CSV table of C-alpha atoms and ligand atoms in Angstrom, one decimal:
chain,number,residue,atom,x,y,z
A,1,UNK,CA,36.4,74.1,48.0
A,2,UNK,CA,36.2,71.7,50.8
A,3,UNK,CA,37.5,68.1,50.7
A,4,UNK,CA,35.2,65.6,49.0
A,5,UNK,CA,32.7,63.6,51.1
A,6,UNK,CA,34.5,60.9,53.1
A,7,UNK,CA,32.7,58.1,51.3
A,8,UNK,CA,33.5,59.4,47.8
A,9,UNK,CA,35.1,56.7,45.7
A,10,UNK,CA,37.9,56.9,43.2
A,11,UNK,CA,38.1,54.6,40.2
A,12,UNK,CA,39.4,53.9,36.8
A,13,UNK,CA,37.5,52.4,33.8
A,14,UNK,CA,38.2,50.1,30.8
A,15,UNK,CA,36.1,48.0,28.5
A,16,UNK,CA,36.6,44.4,27.4
A,17,UNK,CA,37.2,44.8,23.6
A,18,UNK,CA,39.5,47.8,24.2
A,19,UNK,CA,41.9,46.0,26.4
A,20,UNK,CA,41.6,42.2,26.6
A,21,UNK,CA,42.9,40.8,23.3
A,22,UNK,CA,42.6,37.0,23.2
A,23,UNK,CA,39.7,37.3,20.9
A,24,UNK,CA,40.1,33.8,19.6
A,25,UNK,CA,40.9,32.2,22.9
A,26,UNK,CA,39.0,29.8,25.1
A,27,UNK,CA,35.9,29.5,22.9
A,28,UNK,CA,35.1,33.2,22.7
A,29,UNK,CA,32.6,33.9,19.9
A,30,UNK,CA,32.9,36.6,17.2
A,31,UNK,CA,31.7,40.0,18.2
A,32,UNK,CA,30.5,42.8,15.9
A,33,UNK,CA,33.7,44.7,16.5
A,34,UNK,CA,35.8,41.8,15.2
A,35,UNK,CA,33.7,41.8,12.0
A,36,UNK,CA,33.6,45.6,11.7
A,37,UNK,CA,37.4,46.0,12.2
A,38,UNK,CA,38.0,43.4,9.5
A,39,UNK,CA,36.0,45.4,7.0
A,40,UNK,CA,38.2,47.7,4.9
A,41,UNK,CA,37.8,51.4,5.5
A,42,UNK,CA,36.1,51.1,8.9
A,43,UNK,CA,39.0,51.5,11.4
A,44,UNK,CA,42.2,53.5,11.0
A,45,UNK,CA,44.8,51.1,9.6
A,46,UNK,CA,42.3,48.2,10.0
A,47,UNK,CA,43.5,47.8,13.6
A,48,UNK,CA,41.5,45.5,15.8
A,49,UNK,CA,41.2,44.2,19.4
A,50,UNK,CA,42.8,40.8,18.8
A,51,UNK,CA,45.8,41.7,21.0
A,52,UNK,CA,45.0,45.1,22.4
A,53,UNK,CA,46.7,45.4,25.9
A,54,UNK,CA,46.8,41.6,26.3
A,55,UNK,CA,44.9,42.1,29.5
A,56,UNK,CA,43.5,38.6,29.1
A,57,UNK,CA,46.9,37.4,30.2
A,58,UNK,CA,48.2,40.4,32.0
A,59,UNK,CA,45.3,41.3,34.3
A,60,UNK,CA,47.3,40.5,37.5
A,61,UNK,CA,49.9,43.1,36.5
A,62,UNK,CA,47.2,45.6,35.7
A,63,UNK,CA,45.4,45.1,39.0
A,64,UNK,CA,48.7,45.4,40.8
A,65,UNK,CA,49.3,48.8,39.0
A,66,UNK,CA,45.8,49.9,40.1
A,67,UNK,CA,46.6,48.9,43.7
A,68,UNK,CA,49.8,50.9,43.6
A,69,UNK,CA,47.9,54.0,42.5
A,70,UNK,CA,45.4,53.6,45.3
A,71,UNK,CA,42.5,53.0,42.9
A,72,UNK,CA,39.5,51.9,45.0
A,73,UNK,CA,37.0,50.7,42.4
A,74,UNK,CA,37.5,49.4,38.9
A,75,UNK,CA,34.9,49.7,36.2
A,76,UNK,CA,35.3,47.0,33.5
A,77,UNK,CA,33.0,45.3,31.1
A,78,UNK,CA,32.1,41.7,30.4
A,79,UNK,CA,32.6,40.5,26.8
A,80,UNK,CA,29.2,38.9,26.1
A,81,UNK,CA,30.6,36.6,23.4
A,82,UNK,CA,33.2,35.1,25.8
A,83,UNK,CA,30.4,33.6,27.9
A,84,UNK,CA,27.7,33.2,25.3
A,85,UNK,CA,29.7,32.7,22.0
A,86,UNK,CA,26.6,32.2,19.9
A,87,UNK,CA,24.4,34.7,21.7
A,88,UNK,CA,21.9,32.0,22.7
A,89,UNK,CA,21.7,29.8,25.8
A,90,UNK,CA,24.9,27.9,25.1
A,91,UNK,CA,27.5,28.8,27.7
A,92,UNK,CA,31.2,28.8,27.5
A,93,UNK,CA,32.5,28.0,31.0
A,94,UNK,CA,36.1,29.3,30.2
A,95,UNK,CA,34.6,32.8,29.6
A,96,UNK,CA,33.0,32.8,33.0
A,97,UNK,CA,36.2,31.5,34.6
A,98,UNK,CA,38.2,34.3,33.2
A,99,UNK,CA,36.0,36.9,34.8
A,100,UNK,CA,36.0,35.0,38.1
A,101,UNK,CA,39.8,35.1,38.1
A,102,UNK,CA,39.8,38.9,37.4
A,103,UNK,CA,37.2,39.6,40.1
A,104,UNK,CA,39.0,37.4,42.7
A,105,UNK,CA,42.2,39.2,41.9
A,106,UNK,CA,40.5,42.6,42.4
A,107,UNK,CA,38.9,41.6,45.7
A,108,UNK,CA,42.2,40.2,46.9
A,109,UNK,CA,43.8,43.6,46.2
A,110,UNK,CA,41.0,45.4,48.0
A,111,UNK,CA,39.5,46.9,44.8
A,112,UNK,CA,35.8,47.0,44.3
A,113,UNK,CA,34.6,45.6,40.9
A,114,UNK,CA,32.0,47.6,39.0
A,115,UNK,CA,30.7,45.6,36.0
A,116,UNK,CA,29.2,46.8,32.8
A,117,UNK,CA,27.1,44.1,31.0
A,118,UNK,CA,27.4,45.7,27.5
A,119,UNK,CA,30.2,47.9,26.3
A,120,UNK,CA,29.6,47.4,22.6
A,121,UNK,CA,30.9,43.9,21.8
A,122,UNK,CA,27.7,42.2,20.7
A,123,UNK,CA,27.9,38.6,19.7
A,124,UNK,CA,27.9,38.6,15.9
A,125,UNK,CA,25.2,35.9,15.7
A,126,UNK,CA,22.8,38.4,17.4
A,127,UNK,CA,23.7,41.1,14.8
A,128,UNK,CA,22.9,38.5,12.1
A,129,UNK,CA,19.3,38.7,13.4
A,130,UNK,CA,19.3,42.5,13.4
A,131,UNK,CA,21.1,43.2,16.6
A,132,UNK,CA,19.7,46.2,18.6
A,133,UNK,CA,17.4,47.1,15.7
A,134,UNK,CA,15.4,43.8,16.4
A,135,UNK,CA,13.2,43.9,19.4
A,136,UNK,CA,14.1,40.3,20.3
A,137,UNK,CA,17.3,41.6,21.7
A,138,UNK,CA,15.4,43.0,24.7
A,139,UNK,CA,14.6,39.6,26.1
A,140,UNK,CA,17.9,38.1,25.0
A,141,UNK,CA,19.8,40.8,26.9
A,142,UNK,CA,17.5,40.5,30.0
A,143,UNK,CA,18.2,36.7,30.0
A,144,UNK,CA,22.0,37.4,29.8
A,145,UNK,CA,21.7,40.0,32.6
A,146,UNK,CA,19.9,37.5,34.8
A,147,UNK,CA,22.5,34.8,34.3
A,148,UNK,CA,25.3,37.3,35.1
A,149,UNK,CA,23.6,38.3,38.3
A,150,UNK,CA,23.3,34.7,39.3
A,151,UNK,CA,26.9,33.9,38.5
A,152,UNK,CA,28.6,37.0,39.8
A,153,UNK,CA,26.1,38.8,42.0
A,154,UNK,CA,27.5,37.2,45.2
A,155,UNK,CA,30.7,39.3,44.9
A,156,UNK,CA,29.9,42.0,42.3
A,157,UNK,CA,27.4,44.5,43.8
A,158,UNK,CA,27.8,47.4,41.4
A,159,UNK,CA,26.4,47.0,37.9
A,160,UNK,CA,25.6,49.0,34.8
A,161,UNK,CA,23.5,47.5,32.1
A,162,UNK,CA,24.5,49.4,28.9
A,163,UNK,CA,27.4,51.8,28.2
A,164,UNK,CA,26.5,54.8,26.1
A,165,UNK,CA,23.4,53.4,24.3
A,166,UNK,CA,23.4,56.6,22.3
A,167,UNK,CA,26.6,55.5,20.6
A,168,UNK,CA,25.3,52.0,20.1
A,169,UNK,CA,22.2,53.4,18.4
A,170,UNK,CA,23.4,56.4,16.5
A,171,UNK,CA,27.0,55.7,15.8
A,172,UNK,CA,26.3,51.9,15.2
A,173,UNK,CA,23.0,52.0,13.4
A,174,UNK,CA,22.6,55.6,12.2
A,175,UNK,CA,25.9,57.0,11.0
A,176,UNK,CA,27.6,53.6,10.8
A,177,UNK,CA,31.0,54.8,12.1
A,178,UNK,CA,30.9,52.1,14.8
A,179,UNK,CA,30.0,48.4,14.6
A,180,UNK,CA,27.9,47.1,13.1
A,181,UNK,CA,28.2,49.9,10.6
A,182,UNK,CA,24.6,50.2,9.6
A,183,UNK,CA,23.4,53.6,8.2
A,184,UNK,CA,19.7,53.7,8.6
A,185,UNK,CA,17.6,56.2,10.5
A,186,UNK,CA,14.9,53.7,11.1
A,187,UNK,CA,17.3,51.2,12.6
A,188,UNK,CA,18.9,53.9,14.8
A,189,UNK,CA,15.6,54.9,16.3
A,190,UNK,CA,14.7,51.3,16.8
A,191,UNK,CA,18.0,50.6,18.6
A,192,UNK,CA,17.5,53.7,20.8
A,193,UNK,CA,14.1,52.3,21.8
A,194,UNK,CA,15.3,48.7,22.3
A,195,UNK,CA,18.3,49.8,24.4
A,196,UNK,CA,16.0,51.8,26.7
A,197,UNK,CA,13.7,48.8,27.0
A,198,UNK,CA,16.7,46.4,27.4
A,199,UNK,CA,18.0,48.5,30.3
A,200,UNK,CA,14.7,48.4,32.1
A,201,UNK,CA,14.1,44.7,31.5
A,202,UNK,CA,17.7,43.7,32.4
A,203,UNK,CA,17.4,45.7,35.7
A,204,UNK,CA,14.2,43.8,36.5
A,205,UNK,CA,15.9,40.4,35.6
A,206,UNK,CA,18.9,41.2,37.9
A,207,UNK,CA,16.8,42.4,40.8
A,208,UNK,CA,14.6,39.3,40.6
A,209,UNK,CA,17.7,37.2,41.1
A,210,UNK,CA,19.3,39.3,43.9
A,211,UNK,CA,17.9,42.2,45.7
A,212,UNK,CA,21.2,43.6,47.0
A,213,UNK,CA,22.6,44.8,43.7
A,214,UNK,CA,23.0,48.4,42.7
A,215,UNK,CA,22.0,48.7,39.0
A,216,UNK,CA,22.2,51.7,36.8
A,217,UNK,CA,22.9,52.8,33.2
A,218,UNK,CA,25.9,54.7,31.8
A,219,UNK,CA,25.1,57.6,29.4
A,220,UNK,CA,27.3,59.9,27.4
A,221,UNK,CA,26.0,63.4,28.1
A,222,UNK,CA,27.0,66.8,27.1
A,223,UNK,CA,25.9,70.5,27.4
A,224,UNK,CA,24.8,72.0,24.1
A,225,UNK,CA,26.1,75.5,24.1
A,226,UNK,CA,24.7,78.2,21.8
A,227,UNK,CA,26.7,81.3,21.1
A,228,UNK,CA,23.8,83.4,20.5
A,229,UNK,CA,20.7,82.8,22.7
A,230,UNK,CA,18.6,85.2,20.7
A,231,UNK,CA,19.0,83.0,17.6
A,232,UNK,CA,15.8,80.9,17.9
A,233,UNK,CA,16.9,78.5,15.1
A,234,UNK,CA,20.0,77.7,17.1
A,235,UNK,CA,18.2,77.4,20.4
A,236,UNK,CA,15.7,74.9,18.8
A,237,UNK,CA,18.5,72.9,17.3
A,238,UNK,CA,20.3,72.7,20.6
A,239,UNK,CA,17.1,71.5,22.2
A,240,UNK,CA,16.7,68.7,19.6
A,241,UNK,CA,20.3,67.6,20.1
A,242,UNK,CA,19.8,67.6,23.9
A,243,UNK,CA,16.6,65.6,23.5
A,244,UNK,CA,18.3,63.1,21.2
A,245,UNK,CA,21.4,62.5,23.4
A,246,UNK,CA,20.7,63.6,27.0
A,247,UNK,CA,16.9,63.2,27.6
A,248,UNK,CA,16.0,60.1,25.6
A,249,UNK,CA,17.1,57.4,28.2
A,250,UNK,CA,16.7,59.5,31.3
A,251,UNK,CA,13.2,60.6,30.3
A,252,UNK,CA,12.3,57.0,29.3
A,253,UNK,CA,13.3,55.5,32.6
A,254,UNK,CA,11.8,58.2,34.8
A,255,UNK,CA,8.6,58.9,32.9
A,256,UNK,CA,8.1,56.1,30.4
A,257,UNK,CA,8.1,58.7,27.5
A,258,UNK,CA,10.5,60.0,25.0
A,259,UNK,CA,10.9,63.8,24.5
A,260,UNK,CA,7.9,65.1,22.6
A,261,UNK,CA,10.1,67.5,20.6
A,262,UNK,CA,11.5,64.5,18.6
A,263,UNK,CA,8.1,63.4,17.4
A,264,UNK,CA,8.3,65.2,14.0
A,265,UNK,CA,11.6,63.5,13.3
A,266,UNK,CA,11.1,60.0,14.7
A,267,UNK,CA,7.3,59.8,14.8
A,268,UNK,CA,6.8,57.4,11.8
A,269,UNK,CA,9.2,54.9,13.2
A,270,UNK,CA,8.0,55.3,16.8
A,271,UNK,CA,4.4,54.8,15.9
A,272,UNK,CA,5.4,51.5,14.4
A,273,UNK,CA,7.8,50.2,17.1
A,274,UNK,CA,6.2,51.4,20.3
A,275,UNK,CA,3.9,48.7,21.5
A,276,UNK,CA,1.0,49.0,24.0
A,277,UNK,CA,2.5,48.7,27.5
A,278,UNK,CA,5.9,49.9,26.6
A,279,UNK,CA,5.4,53.0,28.7
A,280,UNK,CA,5.1,50.8,31.8
A,281,UNK,CA,8.1,48.7,30.7
A,282,UNK,CA,10.4,51.7,30.1
A,283,UNK,CA,9.8,53.1,33.5
A,284,UNK,CA,12.3,51.8,36.0
A,285,UNK,CA,13.8,53.1,39.2
A,286,UNK,CA,17.6,53.4,38.7
A,287,UNK,CA,19.9,53.1,41.7
A,288,UNK,CA,22.2,55.6,39.9
A,289,UNK,CA,23.0,57.1,36.5
A,290,UNK,CA,26.6,57.0,35.3
A,291,UNK,CA,27.7,59.9,33.2
A,292,UNK,CA,30.5,59.7,30.7
A,293,UNK,CA,31.6,63.3,30.3
A,294,UNK,CA,34.3,64.5,27.9
A,295,UNK,CA,33.4,67.9,26.6
A,296,UNK,CA,30.6,70.4,25.9
A,297,UNK,CA,29.1,70.6,22.4
A,298,UNK,CA,28.9,73.9,20.5
A,299,UNK,CA,26.0,74.4,18.2
A,300,UNK,CA,26.3,76.6,15.2
A,301,UNK,CA,24.2,77.6,12.3
A,302,UNK,CA,24.3,75.0,9.6
A,303,UNK,CA,26.4,75.8,6.6
A,304,UNK,CA,25.3,74.7,3.1
A,305,UNK,CA,28.0,72.1,2.9
A,306,UNK,CA,26.9,70.3,6.1
A,307,UNK,CA,25.6,66.9,5.2
A,308,UNK,CA,22.2,65.5,6.3
A,309,UNK,CA,22.3,62.1,7.9
A,310,UNK,CA,21.2,60.4,4.7
A,311,UNK,CA,24.6,61.5,3.2
A,312,UNK,CA,26.7,60.6,6.2
A,313,UNK,CA,26.0,63.6,8.5
A,314,UNK,CA,25.5,63.0,12.3
A,315,UNK,CA,21.9,63.9,12.9
A,316,UNK,CA,18.4,63.6,11.4
A,317,UNK,CA,17.7,67.2,12.4
A,318,UNK,CA,18.4,70.4,10.4
A,319,UNK,CA,21.9,70.0,9.2
A,320,UNK,CA,24.5,71.5,11.5
A,321,UNK,CA,28.2,72.2,11.7
A,322,UNK,CA,30.3,72.4,14.9
A,323,UNK,CA,30.3,75.8,16.4
A,324,UNK,CA,33.4,77.6,17.7
A,325,UNK,CA,34.6,75.6,20.6
A,326,UNK,CA,37.4,77.0,22.9
A,327,UNK,CA,40.9,76.1,21.8
A,328,UNK,CA,43.2,74.1,22.2
A,329,UNK,CA,41.5,70.8,21.5
A,330,UNK,CA,42.6,67.4,22.7
A,331,UNK,CA,44.0,64.8,20.3
A,332,UNK,CA,40.4,63.6,19.6
A,333,UNK,CA,39.6,67.2,18.4
A,334,UNK,CA,37.4,67.7,21.4
A,335,UNK,CA,37.3,71.0,23.4
A,336,UNK,CA,38.3,71.2,27.0
A,337,UNK,CA,35.4,72.5,29.0
A,338,UNK,CA,35.8,71.7,32.7
A,339,UNK,CA,33.0,73.9,33.8
A,340,UNK,CA,30.7,71.6,31.8
A,341,UNK,CA,31.1,68.7,34.2
A,342,UNK,CA,30.0,71.1,37.0
A,343,UNK,CA,26.9,72.3,35.1
A,344,UNK,CA,26.0,68.9,33.8
A,345,UNK,CA,25.8,67.1,37.1
A,346,UNK,CA,23.8,69.9,38.7
A,347,UNK,CA,21.4,69.9,35.7
A,348,UNK,CA,20.9,66.1,35.9
A,349,UNK,CA,20.2,66.4,39.6
A,350,UNK,CA,17.7,69.2,39.0
A,351,UNK,CA,15.9,67.8,35.9
A,352,UNK,CA,15.6,64.2,37.1
A,353,UNK,CA,15.3,64.5,40.9
A,354,UNK,CA,14.2,60.9,41.2
A,355,UNK,CA,17.6,59.6,40.2
A,356,UNK,CA,19.2,59.2,43.7
A,357,UNK,CA,22.8,59.0,42.8
A,358,UNK,CA,25.1,60.2,40.0
A,359,UNK,CA,28.5,58.8,39.2
A,360,UNK,CA,31.1,60.0,36.7
A,361,UNK,CA,31.7,56.7,35.0
A,362,UNK,CA,34.2,58.1,32.5
A,363,UNK,CA,36.2,61.3,32.1
A,364,UNK,CA,39.5,61.8,30.4
A,365,UNK,CA,41.5,63.1,27.4
A,366,UNK,CA,43.5,61.7,24.6
A,367,UNK,CA,47.1,63.0,24.2
A,368,UNK,CA,50.0,61.2,22.5
A,369,UNK,CA,52.9,61.6,24.9
A,370,UNK,CA,55.5,58.8,24.8
A,371,UNK,CA,58.1,58.0,27.5
A,372,UNK,CA,61.0,60.4,27.4
A,373,UNK,CA,64.7,59.4,27.6
A,374,UNK,CA,64.3,58.9,31.4
A,375,UNK,CA,61.3,56.7,30.8
A,376,UNK,CA,58.9,59.3,32.2
A,377,UNK,CA,55.6,60.2,30.4
A,378,UNK,CA,55.2,63.9,31.0
A,379,UNK,CA,51.5,64.3,30.0
A,380,UNK,CA,51.1,67.7,31.5
A,381,UNK,CA,48.0,68.4,29.4
A,382,UNK,CA,46.2,65.3,30.8
A,383,UNK,CA,47.2,66.4,34.3
A,384,UNK,CA,45.7,69.8,33.6
A,385,UNK,CA,42.5,68.2,32.1
A,386,UNK,CA,42.1,65.9,35.1
A,387,UNK,CA,42.7,68.4,37.8
A,388,UNK,CA,40.5,71.1,36.3
A,389,UNK,CA,37.6,68.7,35.8
A,390,UNK,CA,37.9,67.3,39.3
A,391,UNK,CA,38.1,70.8,40.7
A,392,UNK,CA,34.8,71.7,38.9
A,393,UNK,CA,33.2,68.5,39.9
A,394,UNK,CA,34.0,69.0,43.6
A,395,UNK,CA,32.4,72.4,43.4
A,396,UNK,CA,29.2,70.9,42.0
A,397,UNK,CA,29.2,68.4,44.8
A,398,UNK,CA,29.6,71.2,47.3
A,399,UNK,CA,26.6,72.9,45.7
A,400,UNK,CA,24.5,69.8,46.2
A,401,UNK,CA,25.0,67.4,43.2
A,402,UNK,CA,24.7,63.9,44.5
A,403,UNK,CA,27.9,62.6,42.8
A,404,UNK,CA,29.4,59.7,44.7
A,405,UNK,CA,32.1,58.3,42.4
A,406,UNK,CA,34.6,59.3,39.7
A,407,UNK,CA,36.2,56.9,37.2
A,408,UNK,CA,39.0,58.1,35.1
A,409,UNK,CA,39.0,57.0,31.4
A,410,UNK,CA,41.1,55.1,31.1
A,411,UNK,CA,43.4,53.0,33.2
A,412,UNK,CA,45.5,52.0,30.2
A,413,UNK,CA,46.1,53.3,26.7
A,414,UNK,CA,43.9,51.1,24.6
A,415,UNK,CA,41.9,50.4,21.4
A,416,UNK,CA,40.0,53.6,20.7
A,417,UNK,CA,37.4,52.0,18.4
A,418,UNK,CA,37.4,53.4,14.9
A,419,UNK,CA,40.5,55.4,15.7
A,420,UNK,CA,42.5,52.3,16.5
A,421,UNK,CA,45.6,52.6,18.8
A,422,UNK,CA,46.7,56.1,17.9
A,423,UNK,CA,44.5,57.9,20.4
A,424,UNK,CA,45.8,57.4,23.9
A,425,UNK,CA,43.5,58.0,26.9
A,426,UNK,CA,45.5,56.0,29.5
A,427,UNK,CA,46.8,57.1,32.9
A,428,UNK,CA,49.2,54.3,32.2
A,429,UNK,CA,51.1,54.2,28.9
A,430,UNK,CA,51.2,51.0,27.0
A,431,UNK,CA,53.9,50.1,24.5
A,432,UNK,CA,51.9,48.1,22.0
A,433,UNK,CA,55.0,46.3,20.7
A,434,UNK,CA,56.3,45.1,24.1
A,435,UNK,CA,53.2,45.5,26.2
A,436,UNK,CA,55.3,47.4,28.8
A,437,UNK,CA,53.2,49.5,31.1
A,438,UNK,CA,54.5,52.9,32.3
A,439,UNK,CA,52.4,55.0,34.7
A,440,UNK,CA,52.3,58.6,33.3
A,441,UNK,CA,52.6,61.8,35.3
A,442,UNK,CA,48.8,61.9,35.3
A,443,UNK,CA,48.6,58.6,37.1
A,444,UNK,CA,50.9,59.9,39.8
A,445,UNK,CA,48.8,63.1,40.1
A,446,UNK,CA,45.7,61.0,40.3
A,447,UNK,CA,47.3,58.8,43.1
A,448,UNK,CA,47.9,62.0,45.1
A,449,UNK,CA,44.3,63.2,44.6
A,450,UNK,CA,43.0,59.8,45.8
A,451,UNK,CA,45.3,59.7,48.8
A,452,UNK,CA,44.2,63.2,49.9
A,453,UNK,CA,40.5,62.6,48.9
A,454,UNK,CA,40.7,65.7,46.7
A,455,UNK,CA,42.5,68.0,49.1
A,456,UNK,CA,45.4,68.3,46.7
A,457,UNK,CA,43.0,69.9,44.2
A,458,UNK,CA,42.9,73.0,46.3
A,459,UNK,CA,46.1,74.1,44.6
A,460,UNK,CA,44.4,74.0,41.2
A,461,UNK,CA,43.8,77.5,39.9
A,462,UNK,CA,40.5,77.8,38.1
B,1,NOJ,C1,33.3,56.5,25.8
B,1,NOJ,C2,33.4,55.0,25.6
B,1,NOJ,O1,32.6,54.4,26.5
B,1,NOJ,C3,34.8,54.5,25.6
B,1,NOJ,O2,34.8,53.2,25.1
B,1,NOJ,C4,35.7,55.4,24.7
B,1,NOJ,O3,37.0,54.8,24.6
B,1,NOJ,C5,35.7,56.8,25.3
B,1,NOJ,N1,34.4,57.3,25.3
B,1,NOJ,C6,36.7,57.7,24.6
B,1,NOJ,O4,36.2,58.0,23.3
């Protein structure tokens, strides 16, 4: 392995609802996550983001911690309801002012801001009109994107429109385990179409305001592994899952079409919601695609007890259960598959050659380590996860994958959505009683990787 390209950039990522707190401050409107978390049975211990990491007040300290680690670029998200509390044209200046303060602080510390327009905290008023299942959201989102480019585009040049629209669509509107908690196949397919349209229209809106912005989308992608390639039922199932999660948004933006193989499952809804001209609208040149990579997926033959989506299962396809992933698992129950990041970025480069640049916009692992008696957080398993993924990624870059950046998930332990605060992904430990921050061993390891631009990974045994 050689060192990474000289202009490779190292970052860390967070999202507004997961870290900010201050949900009732300075005129912020209600988001769907406030509503969802207040609904019994939705989130572990009914935990919510009202305090979270108190980043709303502590952002100078958090930015200082980033600077100390040598982090070069920070991926954060704007909370839409801070600036547009009612989801219409009414603005809340104090919301804009908060992000101006954060961005100024970043710039003063030499850290490049990378903004995400939507990381799941939709204004509740928009959900009251159907949210992502209602096509009106496409123009509303594009209007929001245009204003944000006007307000922040002079200093923020790196933008992503949507974070993981698959999760928005399928977890939010299909299975209902994320806000807004809708369980309806028709709404999920509609949301998947409207997010794809919204990405394209928002990109156009932003480019019409400023031509010097880099705009992309952030997708959660995975490799679907099949134990037995000779089992055609499994191979077909893996292909459907791949189409549903990996190809939907990338095919839409590069070709204007959704994967044909999904037609038998989504056709009735698609025939109704696809309007003449959508093909042209969906097609948009991206400046980059951001990939959030956590683990590979293992497809197995469905067992009789696996539930279909109508009964709470995960997919509209033939029922399936998880295959046999390698052990051990992380605290989320996810397998550790570093080779997957290597294979995935090379696959994206090969299958969608018109995408000029790939970034790893999230990668990380949940482990529960707490400070020991000396105050150190010895998260050796996270160190191992991080270094092995980066070693595999650097090999893929050497083999020609156009990956330009890496963002660790996450800067801080934070609110892990329906899992509440128990799942810790941070490089920096947060004591949620005192709000004390403690950089973990993984943070120190990452600082060395950054300082040596990946040279220190040479010591990693594969
Ligand atoms: C992806 C999401 O973007 C982020 O919000 C979440 O915390 C991580 N995955 C870990 O589950």
